[in-house]
């Protein structure tokens, strides 16, 4: 799930989400298209490991076929559809290492997700996600910027946009 925390719509034409294994340097590419509304969401679907409870809403990207690990790996958002290179690619919009990933932004990867827990970006420092809070905290430190908890209902471009965040002071 991507979130646009800005006051402007963002075009994803020719962008991609890419995945590599926790220590890998070969990246699988899922092309993106369309727009993320200001303070809105965009859902990227990948390969399924089978039914695990709740069905996902419709993906905004043509569903990818990447069978991502449910517990460890790396994901990048890129403003290109060309596969990135290396274990720690440069020139990306965002980079998240999760679980046992060997590369990540900041002090460490996010905690490991599972079949009942998902990785969710925090709305602001030390605040756990909840409906209506957005998910825009990005200090380039995966260990601090993400919360791992009960699977949240994924949102797509048909989901309501959220009011701009007002950080807790």
Short mmCIF file of C-alpha atoms in Angstrom, two decimals:
data_model
loop_
_atom_site.label_atom_id
_atom_site.label_comp_id
_atom_site.label_asym_id
_atom_site.label_seq_id
_atom_site.Cartn_x
_atom_site.Cartn_y
_atom_site.Cartn_z
CA UNK A 1 0.00 0.00 0.00
CA UNK A 2 1.37 3.40 -1.00
CA UNK A 3 0.21 6.65 0.61
CA UNK A 4 0.61 10.19 -0.74
CA UNK A 5 1.16 12.56 2.21
CA UNK A 6 1.42 15.64 -0.01
CA UNK A 7 -1.13 18.26 -1.05
CA UNK A 8 -0.64 17.35 -4.73
CA UNK A 9 -1.72 14.30 -6.74
CA UNK A 10 1.26 12.14 -7.80
CA UNK A 11 1.44 10.44 -11.19
CA UNK A 12 2.88 6.93 -11.06
CA UNK A 13 3.23 6.58 -14.85
CA UNK A 14 6.41 4.56 -15.54
CA UNK A 15 7.10 4.03 -11.81
CA UNK A 16 7.54 0.59 -10.22
CA UNK A 17 7.67 -1.32 -6.97
CA UNK A 18 10.57 -3.77 -6.84
CA UNK A 19 11.36 -6.67 -4.49
CA UNK A 20 14.50 -8.62 -3.60
CA UNK A 21 15.17 -11.33 -1.03
CA UNK A 22 16.64 -10.29 2.32
CA UNK A 23 20.26 -10.43 1.12
CA UNK A 24 19.64 -10.51 -2.62
CA UNK A 25 20.74 -8.20 -5.39
CA UNK A 26 18.31 -9.32 -8.13
CA UNK A 27 15.15 -7.20 -8.18
CA UNK A 28 11.73 -8.27 -9.51
CA UNK A 29 9.71 -5.38 -11.01
CA UNK A 30 5.97 -4.61 -10.80
CA UNK A 31 5.06 -1.67 -13.09
CA UNK A 32 2.75 1.03 -11.74
CA UNK A 33 0.38 3.39 -13.53
CA UNK A 34 -2.27 5.93 -12.63
CA UNK A 35 -2.38 8.56 -9.92
CA UNK A 36 -2.30 8.64 -6.13
CA UNK A 37 -4.62 11.41 -5.00
CA UNK A 38 -3.37 13.93 -2.47
CA UNK A 39 -3.61 12.20 0.96
CA UNK A 40 -4.83 9.07 -0.83
CA UNK A 41 -3.81 5.46 -1.23
CA UNK A 42 -2.68 3.09 -4.00
CA UNK A 43 -2.65 -0.70 -3.61
CA UNK A 44 -0.10 -2.97 -5.27
CA UNK A 45 -1.03 -6.67 -5.36
CA UNK A 46 1.58 -9.39 -5.75
CA UNK A 47 1.57 -13.19 -5.83
CA UNK A 48 -0.60 -14.94 -3.28
CA UNK A 49 0.43 -17.66 -0.90
CA UNK A 50 -3.20 -18.77 -0.76
CA UNK A 51 -6.13 -17.74 1.39
CA UNK A 52 -5.10 -16.28 4.73
CA UNK A 53 -8.30 -14.73 5.98
CA UNK A 54 -9.67 -11.57 4.40
CA UNK A 55 -9.75 -10.89 0.65
CA UNK A 56 -7.82 -7.83 -0.49
CA UNK A 57 -9.55 -4.94 -2.22
CA UNK A 58 -8.85 -4.58 -5.95
CA UNK A 59 -5.23 -3.71 -6.77
CA UNK A 60 -4.59 -0.41 -8.51
CA UNK A 61 -1.58 -1.85 -10.36
CA UNK A 62 -1.99 -4.80 -12.69
CA UNK A 63 -1.44 -7.56 -10.14
CA UNK A 64 2.17 -8.61 -10.03
CA UNK A 65 3.29 -12.20 -9.79
CA UNK A 66 6.13 -11.69 -7.30
CA UNK A 67 5.98 -14.26 -4.51
CA UNK A 68 7.43 -12.11 -1.74
CA UNK A 69 8.54 -13.62 1.53
CA UNK A 70 6.01 -13.08 4.27
CA UNK A 71 8.72 -12.47 6.87
CA UNK A 72 11.89 -10.99 5.34
CA UNK A 73 12.96 -9.04 2.25
CA UNK A 74 13.45 -5.63 0.65
CA UNK A 75 11.06 -3.40 -1.31
CA UNK A 76 11.85 -0.21 -3.22
CA UNK A 77 9.65 2.40 -4.88
CA UNK A 78 11.30 3.68 -8.06
CA UNK A 79 10.36 6.39 -10.57
CA UNK A 80 11.42 4.03 -13.38
CA UNK A 81 10.43 0.57 -14.57
CA UNK A 82 14.04 -0.52 -15.05
CA UNK A 83 15.23 -3.05 -12.47
CA UNK A 84 17.55 -1.52 -9.89
CA UNK A 85 20.88 -3.22 -9.12
CA UNK A 86 22.87 -4.17 -6.04
CA UNK A 87 21.91 -5.16 -2.53
CA UNK A 88 21.36 -1.48 -1.60
CA UNK A 89 20.15 0.31 -4.74
CA UNK A 90 20.55 4.06 -5.08
CA UNK A 91 18.30 6.62 -6.73
CA UNK A 92 15.07 5.17 -5.32
CA UNK A 93 12.08 7.09 -3.94
CA UNK A 94 11.79 4.85 -0.87
CA UNK A 95 13.53 1.72 0.43
CA UNK A 96 12.24 -0.67 3.11
CA UNK A 97 14.09 -3.66 4.52
CA UNK A 98 11.90 -5.91 6.68
CA UNK A 99 12.46 -8.90 8.96
CA UNK A 100 15.98 -10.27 8.48
CA UNK A 101 16.89 -7.96 5.59
CA UNK A 102 20.63 -7.31 5.42
CA UNK A 103 20.16 -3.80 3.98
CA UNK A 104 17.64 -1.13 4.98
CA UNK A 105 17.33 2.59 5.70
CA UNK A 106 18.72 3.78 9.04
CA UNK A 107 19.46 1.75 12.14
CA UNK A 108 17.80 -1.49 11.11
CA UNK A 109 15.01 -3.22 9.23
CA UNK A 110 11.41 -3.25 10.38
CA UNK A 111 10.38 -6.09 12.64
CA UNK A 112 9.31 -9.23 10.80
CA UNK A 113 5.70 -9.46 9.61
CA UNK A 114 3.77 -12.76 9.67
CA UNK A 115 0.47 -14.24 8.52
CA UNK A 116 -1.34 -12.23 11.21
CA UNK A 117 0.88 -9.12 11.43
CA UNK A 118 1.74 -6.57 8.75
CA UNK A 119 4.31 -3.80 8.41
CA UNK A 120 2.64 -0.37 8.54
CA UNK A 121 4.25 3.04 8.28
CA UNK A 122 3.64 5.21 11.35
CA UNK A 123 1.64 8.44 10.95
CA UNK A 124 4.27 10.29 13.01
CA UNK A 125 6.99 9.58 15.62
CA UNK A 126 6.21 6.79 18.08
CA UNK A 127 2.49 6.71 17.18
CA UNK A 128 0.94 3.44 16.04
CA UNK A 129 -1.25 3.45 12.91
CA UNK A 130 -5.02 3.76 13.15
CA UNK A 131 -7.80 4.73 10.73
CA UNK A 132 -7.70 8.39 9.80
CA UNK A 133 -4.09 8.96 10.82
CA UNK A 134 -2.43 8.44 7.43
CA UNK A 135 0.97 6.80 7.25
CA UNK A 136 3.55 9.33 6.24
CA UNK A 137 6.34 9.21 8.83
CA UNK A 138 9.61 8.85 6.93
CA UNK A 139 12.87 9.66 8.68
CA UNK A 140 14.73 7.11 6.52
CA UNK A 141 15.03 4.75 9.49
CA UNK A 142 13.01 1.58 8.83
CA UNK A 143 13.23 0.39 12.45
CA UNK A 144 11.66 3.63 13.75
CA UNK A 145 9.32 4.51 10.87
CA UNK A 146 7.29 1.29 10.84
CA UNK A 147 5.01 -0.56 13.21
CA UNK A 148 4.32 -4.30 12.98
CA UNK A 149 0.89 -5.27 14.23
CA UNK A 150 -2.45 -6.80 13.40
CA UNK A 151 -3.15 -6.81 9.68
CA UNK A 152 -4.89 -3.57 8.75
CA UNK A 153 -7.51 -3.38 6.03
CA UNK A 154 -5.55 -2.40 2.90
CA UNK A 155 -6.65 0.72 1.04
CA UNK A 156 -6.63 1.50 -2.68
CA UNK A 157 -7.46 4.52 -4.86
CA UNK A 158 -11.19 3.92 -4.24
CA UNK A 159 -10.64 4.39 -0.48
CA UNK A 160 -11.47 7.79 1.03
CA UNK A 161 -8.60 10.25 1.21
CA UNK A 162 -7.54 11.41 4.65
CA UNK A 163 -7.19 14.87 6.15
CA UNK A 164 -3.59 16.13 6.26
CA UNK A 165 -1.77 14.92 9.36
CA UNK A 166 -1.36 17.13 12.36
CA UNK A 167 1.66 15.84 14.29
CA UNK A 168 1.39 15.36 18.05
CA UNK A 169 3.46 17.99 19.84
#
